[in-house]
Amino acid sequence: MDEIVKIKGGKTGLQLSFAPGASFEAIRKDIEGKLASGSGFFLRGTLVLLPQDRLQKEEQEALQKLFHRNGLICRTMTPKRAADKPVRSGQVSRKAAAGEKPVQPAAAEMTVVNRTLRGGQEIRTQSSVLVVGNVNPGAQIIAGGSIDVRGTCRGMVHAGAFGDTQAIIVADHLMPTQIRIANYIARSPDQAEKAEKAERASVKDGHIIIEPIER
Amino acid sequence: MSEIYVITSGKGGVGKTTTTANIGVGLAMRGKKVVLVDTDTGLRNLDLLLGLENRIMYDLVDVTEGRVPYTKALVRHKKYETLFLLPTSQVKDKSAVNPEQLVKLCEDLRKEFDYILIDCPAGIEQGFQTAIAAADVAVVVTMPEISAVRDADKIIGELGRADKETIKLIVNRIRPQMVESGDMLDMADIDDILSIDCIGQVPDDIKVVTSTNKGEPCITMEDSEAGQAYRNIVGRICGETIPFMEFQKEGFLTRLKRRVFGN
């Protein structure tokens, strides 16, 4: 039996494809059903990619709203932008092999947060993040790219959240509860000490390493 | 030029109500016209601290629902003529008052009073959102303890989200000896995380407990350290520059005892 909506999991998120000839109503119904069944595919915060050429603008928006209501991030694939910016070669070949259009990582863009992030506040973005202020305990940053904190970082920071192991985390005082880069996790020592100098966290040989930097 | 203050904290039991009562009495002692609005509907305490429980006729819910004008619900303090309490209901819950109603009430109160102090309930839910809605200035009360500081941080974030720009900090129940020995967060640690303007450091003082039970806020007691700290806070609210007090560490006798008997 051919399914109306097919879901394929990738490193960046879930890639949806629709059966040829299926009506928008049928597609929407099928997605609603899948969301309601809680099949484990649609975890909160997962990135969902819609095929670009299949839907009208209003239809796209309707689906985006539907996903947002369920706590998912929904994007339409934009192959045009990917074409004029260089994409890391590994990703291109993998996507090309799968017969899909490549997705441009937004790591080159930057979200600027010009305030202190306090407990319970969260920044979640595809791009890199610059915080001019502190990241307090209980705050979270989840970025597709790198994270730079011009202040003290005590919260949870996740760089390269969509698989980019080249992402780095920099802070004037780097003492987060947890550091995550792509799928690597490190936690702070139980006896936290004050970080006096600016430091950078990155992934080397399968481990998150932290080294002092000048700035 | 009346001002509306909300006294909030996130965490319960750090001394919001005590602080409200003391600042209210302190301002009234200086001859200001003050009204204290209790928004902790269902768990009202402010009347007890002021010793006014037996004089309550109507409450905040009666006023916001339009059953009586607010003038009927105000309870005048027995000693300080310019201090009034607007108590809340003990039988209803937080959903009985909404932010719009409180904003409207405060606009009315503004015409008559110099200071309106709103005692906020613990938590970040509806009761909190209602309490902060009308405020010009938010006073965040915390304690030198990581959970209280963490919650204060969250509250400051929430206040920012509600576009409350003027936020002041009061650190309550400081134990100078414990800070000295490194067993308690000191002001630098707290300021490191919260980084907002501090208007008061209040030591832990057993007189607060006795005064609470008597219904007479400790700000009236000349010999209370906490009372002195609250008097300083009131001075700072009135625009004076007052340095933070040095806490009495340990008395000579305690030190002697410690030396002789070994802790």
PDB file of C-alpha atoms in Angstrom, chain A residues 14-204:
ATOM      1  CA  LEU A  14      12.313  14.828   9.075  1.00  0.00           C
ATOM      2  CA  GLN A  15      11.868  14.956   5.330  1.00  0.00           C
ATOM      3  CA  LEU A  16       8.291  14.622   4.169  1.00  0.00           C
ATOM      4  CA  SER A  17       7.327  13.493   0.696  1.00  0.00           C
ATOM      5  CA  PHE A  18       3.838  13.197  -0.676  1.00  0.00           C
ATOM      6  CA  ALA A  19       2.390  10.484  -2.889  1.00  0.00           C
ATOM      7  CA  PRO A  20       1.939  11.749  -6.439  1.00  0.00           C
ATOM      8  CA  GLY A  21      -1.569  12.969  -7.157  1.00  0.00           C
ATOM      9  CA  ALA A  22      -2.669  13.135  -3.511  1.00  0.00           C
ATOM     10  CA  SER A  23      -4.944  16.082  -2.725  1.00  0.00           C
ATOM     11  CA  PHE A  24      -3.963  18.649  -0.100  1.00  0.00           C
ATOM     12  CA  GLU A  25      -6.932  17.635   2.047  1.00  0.00           C
ATOM     13  CA  ALA A  26      -5.767  14.019   2.045  1.00  0.00           C
ATOM     14  CA  ILE A  27      -2.210  15.078   2.863  1.00  0.00           C
ATOM     15  CA  ARG A  28      -3.354  17.273   5.738  1.00  0.00           C
ATOM     16  CA  LYS A  29      -5.601  14.536   7.139  1.00  0.00           C
ATOM     17  CA  ASP A  30      -2.797  12.024   6.966  1.00  0.00           C
ATOM     18  CA  ILE A  31      -0.373  14.334   8.784  1.00  0.00           C
ATOM     19  CA  GLU A  32      -2.940  15.125  11.458  1.00  0.00           C
ATOM     20  CA  GLY A  33      -3.464  11.423  11.970  1.00  0.00           C
ATOM     21  CA  LYS A  34       0.258  10.801  12.244  1.00  0.00           C
ATOM     22  CA  LEU A  35       0.661  13.644  14.746  1.00  0.00           C
ATOM     23  CA  ALA A  36      -2.245  12.401  16.828  1.00  0.00           C
ATOM     24  CA  SER A  37      -0.978   8.816  16.864  1.00  0.00           C
ATOM     25  CA  GLY A  38       2.199  10.065  18.583  1.00  0.00           C
ATOM     26  CA  SER A  39       4.253   7.544  16.661  1.00  0.00           C
ATOM     27  CA  GLY A  40       7.493   8.889  18.097  1.00  0.00           C
ATOM     28  CA  PHE A  41       8.568  10.460  14.838  1.00  0.00           C
ATOM     29  CA  PHE A  42       7.306  13.891  15.780  1.00  0.00           C
ATOM     30  CA  LEU A  43       9.254  14.784  18.890  1.00  0.00           C
ATOM     31  CA  ARG A  44       8.943  18.360  20.091  1.00  0.00           C
ATOM     32  CA  GLY A  45      11.469  20.630  18.450  1.00  0.00           C
ATOM     33  CA  THR A  46      12.121  18.336  15.511  1.00  0.00           C
ATOM     34  CA  LEU A  47      12.706  20.039  12.202  1.00  0.00           C
ATOM     35  CA  VAL A  48      10.215  19.073   9.526  1.00  0.00           C
ATOM     36  CA  LEU A  49      10.991  19.741   5.877  1.00  0.00           C
ATOM     37  CA  LEU A  50       8.217  20.068   3.331  1.00  0.00           C
ATOM     38  CA  PRO A  51       8.808  19.509  -0.379  1.00  0.00           C
ATOM     39  CA  GLN A  52       8.937  22.875  -2.036  1.00  0.00           C
ATOM     40  CA  ASP A  53       7.245  22.359  -5.366  1.00  0.00           C
ATOM     41  CA  ARG A  54       4.157  20.471  -4.328  1.00  0.00           C
ATOM     42  CA  LEU A  55       2.129  22.971  -2.320  1.00  0.00           C
ATOM     43  CA  GLN A  56       0.431  26.330  -2.746  1.00  0.00           C
ATOM     44  CA  LYS A  57       1.571  29.081  -0.395  1.00  0.00           C
ATOM     45  CA  GLU A  58      -1.595  28.928   1.724  1.00  0.00           C
ATOM     46  CA  GLU A  59      -1.336  25.176   1.930  1.00  0.00           C
ATOM     47  CA  GLN A  60       2.262  25.437   3.112  1.00  0.00           C
ATOM     48  CA  GLU A  61       1.258  27.925   5.767  1.00  0.00           C
ATOM     49  CA  ALA A  62      -1.590  25.716   6.939  1.00  0.00           C
ATOM     50  CA  LEU A  63       0.810  22.794   7.380  1.00  0.00           C
ATOM     51  CA  GLN A  64       3.402  24.975   9.107  1.00  0.00           C
ATOM     52  CA  LYS A  65       0.779  26.145  11.572  1.00  0.00           C
ATOM     53  CA  LEU A  66      -0.265  22.572  12.185  1.00  0.00           C
ATOM     54  CA  PHE A  67       3.316  21.546  12.973  1.00  0.00           C
ATOM     55  CA  HIS A  68       3.947  24.597  15.140  1.00  0.00           C
ATOM     56  CA  ARG A  69       0.893  23.806  17.189  1.00  0.00           C
ATOM     57  CA  ASN A  70       2.452  20.445  17.888  1.00  0.00           C
ATOM     58  CA  GLY A  71       5.774  21.958  18.875  1.00  0.00           C
ATOM     59  CA  LEU A  72       7.673  21.092  15.704  1.00  0.00           C
ATOM     60  CA  ILE A  73       9.731  23.390  13.559  1.00  0.00           C
ATOM     61  CA  CYS A  74       8.596  23.383   9.967  1.00  0.00           C
ATOM     62  CA  ARG A  75      10.576  24.635   6.982  1.00  0.00           C
ATOM     63  CA  THR A  76      10.066  24.440   3.293  1.00  0.00           C
ATOM     64  CA  MET A  77      13.082  23.335   1.370  1.00  0.00           C
ATOM     65  CA  THR A  78      14.697  26.165  -0.498  1.00  0.00           C
ATOM     66  CA  PRO A  79      16.964  24.704  -3.144  1.00  0.00           C
ATOM     67  CA  LYS A  80      17.560  28.073  -4.763  1.00  0.00           C
ATOM     68  CA  ARG A  81      19.583  29.452  -1.864  1.00  0.00           C
ATOM     69  CA  ALA A  82      21.514  26.271  -1.518  1.00  0.00           C
ATOM     70  CA  ALA A  83      22.657  26.611  -5.081  1.00  0.00           C
ATOM     71  CA  ASP A  84      24.350  29.954  -4.720  1.00  0.00           C
ATOM     72  CA  LYS A  85      26.079  29.303  -1.409  1.00  0.00           C
ATOM     73  CA  PRO A  86      28.699  26.641  -0.909  1.00  0.00           C
ATOM     74  CA  VAL A  87      27.494  23.643   1.035  1.00  0.00           C
ATOM     75  CA  ARG A  88      29.793  21.262   2.855  1.00  0.00           C
ATOM     76  CA  SER A  89      30.656  18.536   0.400  1.00  0.00           C
ATOM     77  CA  GLY A  90      29.678  15.621   2.608  1.00  0.00           C
ATOM     78  CA  GLN A  91      26.146  16.841   2.847  1.00  0.00           C
ATOM     79  CA  VAL A  92      25.776  17.471  -0.842  1.00  0.00           C
ATOM     80  CA  SER A  93      26.826  14.013  -1.898  1.00  0.00           C
ATOM     81  CA  ARG A  94      24.662  12.348   0.713  1.00  0.00           C
ATOM     82  CA  LYS A  95      21.597  14.346  -0.248  1.00  0.00           C
ATOM     83  CA  ALA A  96      22.320  13.929  -3.935  1.00  0.00           C
ATOM     84  CA  ALA A  97      22.620  10.209  -3.518  1.00  0.00           C
ATOM     85  CA  ALA A  98      19.269  10.154  -1.808  1.00  0.00           C
ATOM     86  CA  GLY A  99      17.802  12.048  -4.717  1.00  0.00           C
ATOM     87  CA  GLU A 100      16.843  14.999  -2.525  1.00  0.00           C
ATOM     88  CA  LYS A 101      17.460  18.670  -2.782  1.00  0.00           C
ATOM     89  CA  PRO A 102      20.184  19.799  -0.353  1.00  0.00           C
ATOM     90  CA  VAL A 103      19.296  21.990   2.589  1.00  0.00           C
ATOM     91  CA  GLN A 104      21.395  25.046   3.266  1.00  0.00           C
ATOM     92  CA  PRO A 105      22.692  25.058   6.828  1.00  0.00           C
ATOM     93  CA  ALA A 106      21.932  28.463   8.287  1.00  0.00           C
ATOM     94  CA  ALA A 107      25.093  28.372  10.438  1.00  0.00           C
ATOM     95  CA  ALA A 108      26.529  31.275   8.486  1.00  0.00           C
ATOM     96  CA  GLU A 109      23.716  33.487   9.710  1.00  0.00           C
ATOM     97  CA  MET A 110      23.701  34.843  13.232  1.00  0.00           C
ATOM     98  CA  THR A 111      21.011  35.568  15.773  1.00  0.00           C
ATOM     99  CA  VAL A 112      22.016  38.363  18.130  1.00  0.00           C
ATOM    100  CA  VAL A 113      20.552  38.304  21.631  1.00  0.00           C
ATOM    101  CA  ASN A 114      21.227  41.665  23.196  1.00  0.00           C
ATOM    102  CA  ARG A 115      20.285  40.834  26.787  1.00  0.00           C
ATOM    103  CA  THR A 116      20.921  38.375  29.575  1.00  0.00           C
ATOM    104  CA  LEU A 117      19.166  35.051  29.144  1.00  0.00           C
ATOM    105  CA  ARG A 118      17.585  34.158  32.463  1.00  0.00           C
ATOM    106  CA  GLY A 119      16.448  30.846  33.904  1.00  0.00           C
ATOM    107  CA  GLY A 120      13.669  29.280  31.842  1.00  0.00           C
ATOM    108  CA  GLN A 121      14.371  31.320  28.741  1.00  0.00           C
ATOM    109  CA  GLU A 122      15.347  29.558  25.564  1.00  0.00           C
ATOM    110  CA  ILE A 123      16.818  30.457  22.213  1.00  0.00           C
ATOM    111  CA  ARG A 124      16.250  27.875  19.512  1.00  0.00           C
ATOM    112  CA  THR A 125      17.481  28.664  16.057  1.00  0.00           C
ATOM    113  CA  GLN A 126      18.974  27.220  12.893  1.00  0.00           C
ATOM    114  CA  SER A 127      21.637  29.894  12.828  1.00  0.00           C
ATOM    115  CA  SER A 128      24.573  30.782  15.061  1.00  0.00           C
ATOM    116  CA  VAL A 129      23.919  32.755  18.227  1.00  0.00           C
ATOM    117  CA  LEU A 130      25.693  35.744  19.741  1.00  0.00           C
ATOM    118  CA  VAL A 131      24.635  36.635  23.274  1.00  0.00           C
ATOM    119  CA  VAL A 132      25.637  40.059  24.544  1.00  0.00           C
ATOM    120  CA  GLY A 133      24.965  39.388  28.226  1.00  0.00           C
ATOM    121  CA  ASN A 134      25.023  36.341  30.448  1.00  0.00           C
ATOM    122  CA  VAL A 135      23.411  32.955  30.012  1.00  0.00           C
ATOM    123  CA  ASN A 136      22.121  32.160  33.486  1.00  0.00           C
ATOM    124  CA  PRO A 137      21.559  28.705  34.970  1.00  0.00           C
ATOM    125  CA  GLY A 138      18.319  27.221  33.711  1.00  0.00           C
ATOM    126  CA  ALA A 139      18.512  29.030  30.366  1.00  0.00           C
ATOM    127  CA  GLN A 140      19.041  27.128  27.130  1.00  0.00           C
ATOM    128  CA  ILE A 141      20.497  27.876  23.750  1.00  0.00           C
ATOM    129  CA  ILE A 142      20.000  25.418  20.941  1.00  0.00           C
ATOM    130  CA  ALA A 143      21.695  26.599  17.788  1.00  0.00           C
ATOM    131  CA  GLY A 144      22.283  25.045  14.413  1.00  0.00           C
ATOM    132  CA  GLY A 145      25.604  26.867  14.248  1.00  0.00           C
ATOM    133  CA  SER A 146      28.073  28.126  16.828  1.00  0.00           C
ATOM    134  CA  ILE A 147      27.434  30.020  20.057  1.00  0.00           C
ATOM    135  CA  ASP A 148      29.326  33.032  21.370  1.00  0.00           C
ATOM    136  CA  VAL A 149      28.526  34.413  24.813  1.00  0.00           C
ATOM    137  CA  ARG A 150      29.973  37.830  25.591  1.00  0.00           C
ATOM    138  CA  GLY A 151      29.523  37.337  29.297  1.00  0.00           C
ATOM    139  CA  THR A 152      29.241  34.421  31.675  1.00  0.00           C
ATOM    140  CA  CYS A 153      27.691  31.223  30.390  1.00  0.00           C
ATOM    141  CA  ARG A 154      26.086  29.113  33.127  1.00  0.00           C
ATOM    142  CA  GLY A 155      23.134  27.608  31.255  1.00  0.00           C
ATOM    143  CA  MET A 156      22.833  24.720  28.848  1.00  0.00           C
ATOM    144  CA  VAL A 157      24.309  25.360  25.427  1.00  0.00           C
ATOM    145  CA  HIS A 158      23.926  23.158  22.380  1.00  0.00           C
ATOM    146  CA  ALA A 159      25.836  24.152  19.265  1.00  0.00           C
ATOM    147  CA  GLY A 160      25.552  22.356  15.933  1.00  0.00           C
ATOM    148  CA  ALA A 161      22.245  21.008  17.142  1.00  0.00           C
ATOM    149  CA  PHE A 162      21.402  19.675  13.685  1.00  0.00           C
ATOM    150  CA  GLY A 163      24.552  17.664  13.315  1.00  0.00           C
ATOM    151  CA  ASP A 164      27.341  20.150  12.623  1.00  0.00           C
ATOM    152  CA  THR A 165      30.340  18.839  14.581  1.00  0.00           C
ATOM    153  CA  GLN A 166      32.436  21.800  13.411  1.00  0.00           C
ATOM    154  CA  ALA A 167      30.352  24.150  15.576  1.00  0.00           C
ATOM    155  CA  ILE A 168      32.074  25.784  18.539  1.00  0.00           C
ATOM    156  CA  ILE A 169      31.008  27.440  21.779  1.00  0.00           C
ATOM    157  CA  VAL A 170      32.869  30.478  23.091  1.00  0.00           C
ATOM    158  CA  ALA A 171      32.249  32.461  26.270  1.00  0.00           C
ATOM    159  CA  ASP A 172      34.106  35.019  28.374  1.00  0.00           C
ATOM    160  CA  HIS A 173      33.483  32.752  31.353  1.00  0.00           C
ATOM    161  CA  LEU A 174      32.524  29.312  30.188  1.00  0.00           C
ATOM    162  CA  MET A 175      30.921  27.410  33.069  1.00  0.00           C
ATOM    163  CA  PRO A 176      27.735  25.883  31.668  1.00  0.00           C
ATOM    164  CA  THR A 177      25.795  23.091  33.295  1.00  0.00           C
ATOM    165  CA  GLN A 178      26.088  21.154  30.056  1.00  0.00           C
ATOM    166  CA  ILE A 179      27.802  21.636  26.740  1.00  0.00           C
ATOM    167  CA  ARG A 180      26.482  19.860  23.704  1.00  0.00           C
ATOM    168  CA  ILE A 181      27.982  19.992  20.258  1.00  0.00           C
ATOM    169  CA  ALA A 182      26.129  18.006  17.594  1.00  0.00           C
ATOM    170  CA  ASN A 183      25.586  14.659  19.307  1.00  0.00           C
ATOM    171  CA  TYR A 184      28.368  15.008  21.875  1.00  0.00           C
ATOM    172  CA  ILE A 185      27.582  15.922  25.451  1.00  0.00           C
ATOM    173  CA  ALA A 186      29.812  17.112  28.268  1.00  0.00           C
ATOM    174  CA  ARG A 187      28.776  18.264  31.696  1.00  0.00           C
ATOM    175  CA  SER A 188      30.461  20.596  34.131  1.00  0.00           C
ATOM    176  CA  PRO A 189      32.544  19.143  36.963  1.00  0.00           C
ATOM    177  CA  ASP A 190      30.567  18.686  40.173  1.00  0.00           C
ATOM    178  CA  GLN A 191      32.803  21.192  41.914  1.00  0.00           C
ATOM    179  CA  ALA A 192      32.395  24.111  39.571  1.00  0.00           C
ATOM    180  CA  GLU A 193      35.231  26.583  39.489  1.00  0.00           C
ATOM    181  CA  LYS A 194      35.225  30.104  38.173  1.00  0.00           C
ATOM    182  CA  ALA A 195      36.464  30.332  34.610  1.00  0.00           C
ATOM    183  CA  GLU A 196      38.741  33.351  34.584  1.00  0.00           C
ATOM    184  CA  LYS A 197      39.635  33.488  30.915  1.00  0.00           C
ATOM    185  CA  ALA A 198      37.643  33.263  27.719  1.00  0.00           C
ATOM    186  CA  GLU A 199      37.409  29.683  26.537  1.00  0.00           C
ATOM    187  CA  ARG A 200      36.323  27.763  23.482  1.00  0.00           C
ATOM    188  CA  ALA A 201      34.664  24.371  23.345  1.00  0.00           C
ATOM    189  CA  SER A 202      34.891  22.246  20.236  1.00  0.00           C
ATOM    190  CA  VAL A 203      34.848  18.618  19.196  1.00  0.00           C
ATOM    191  CA  LYS A 204      38.186  16.921  18.670  1.00  0.00           C
TER     192      LYS A 204
END
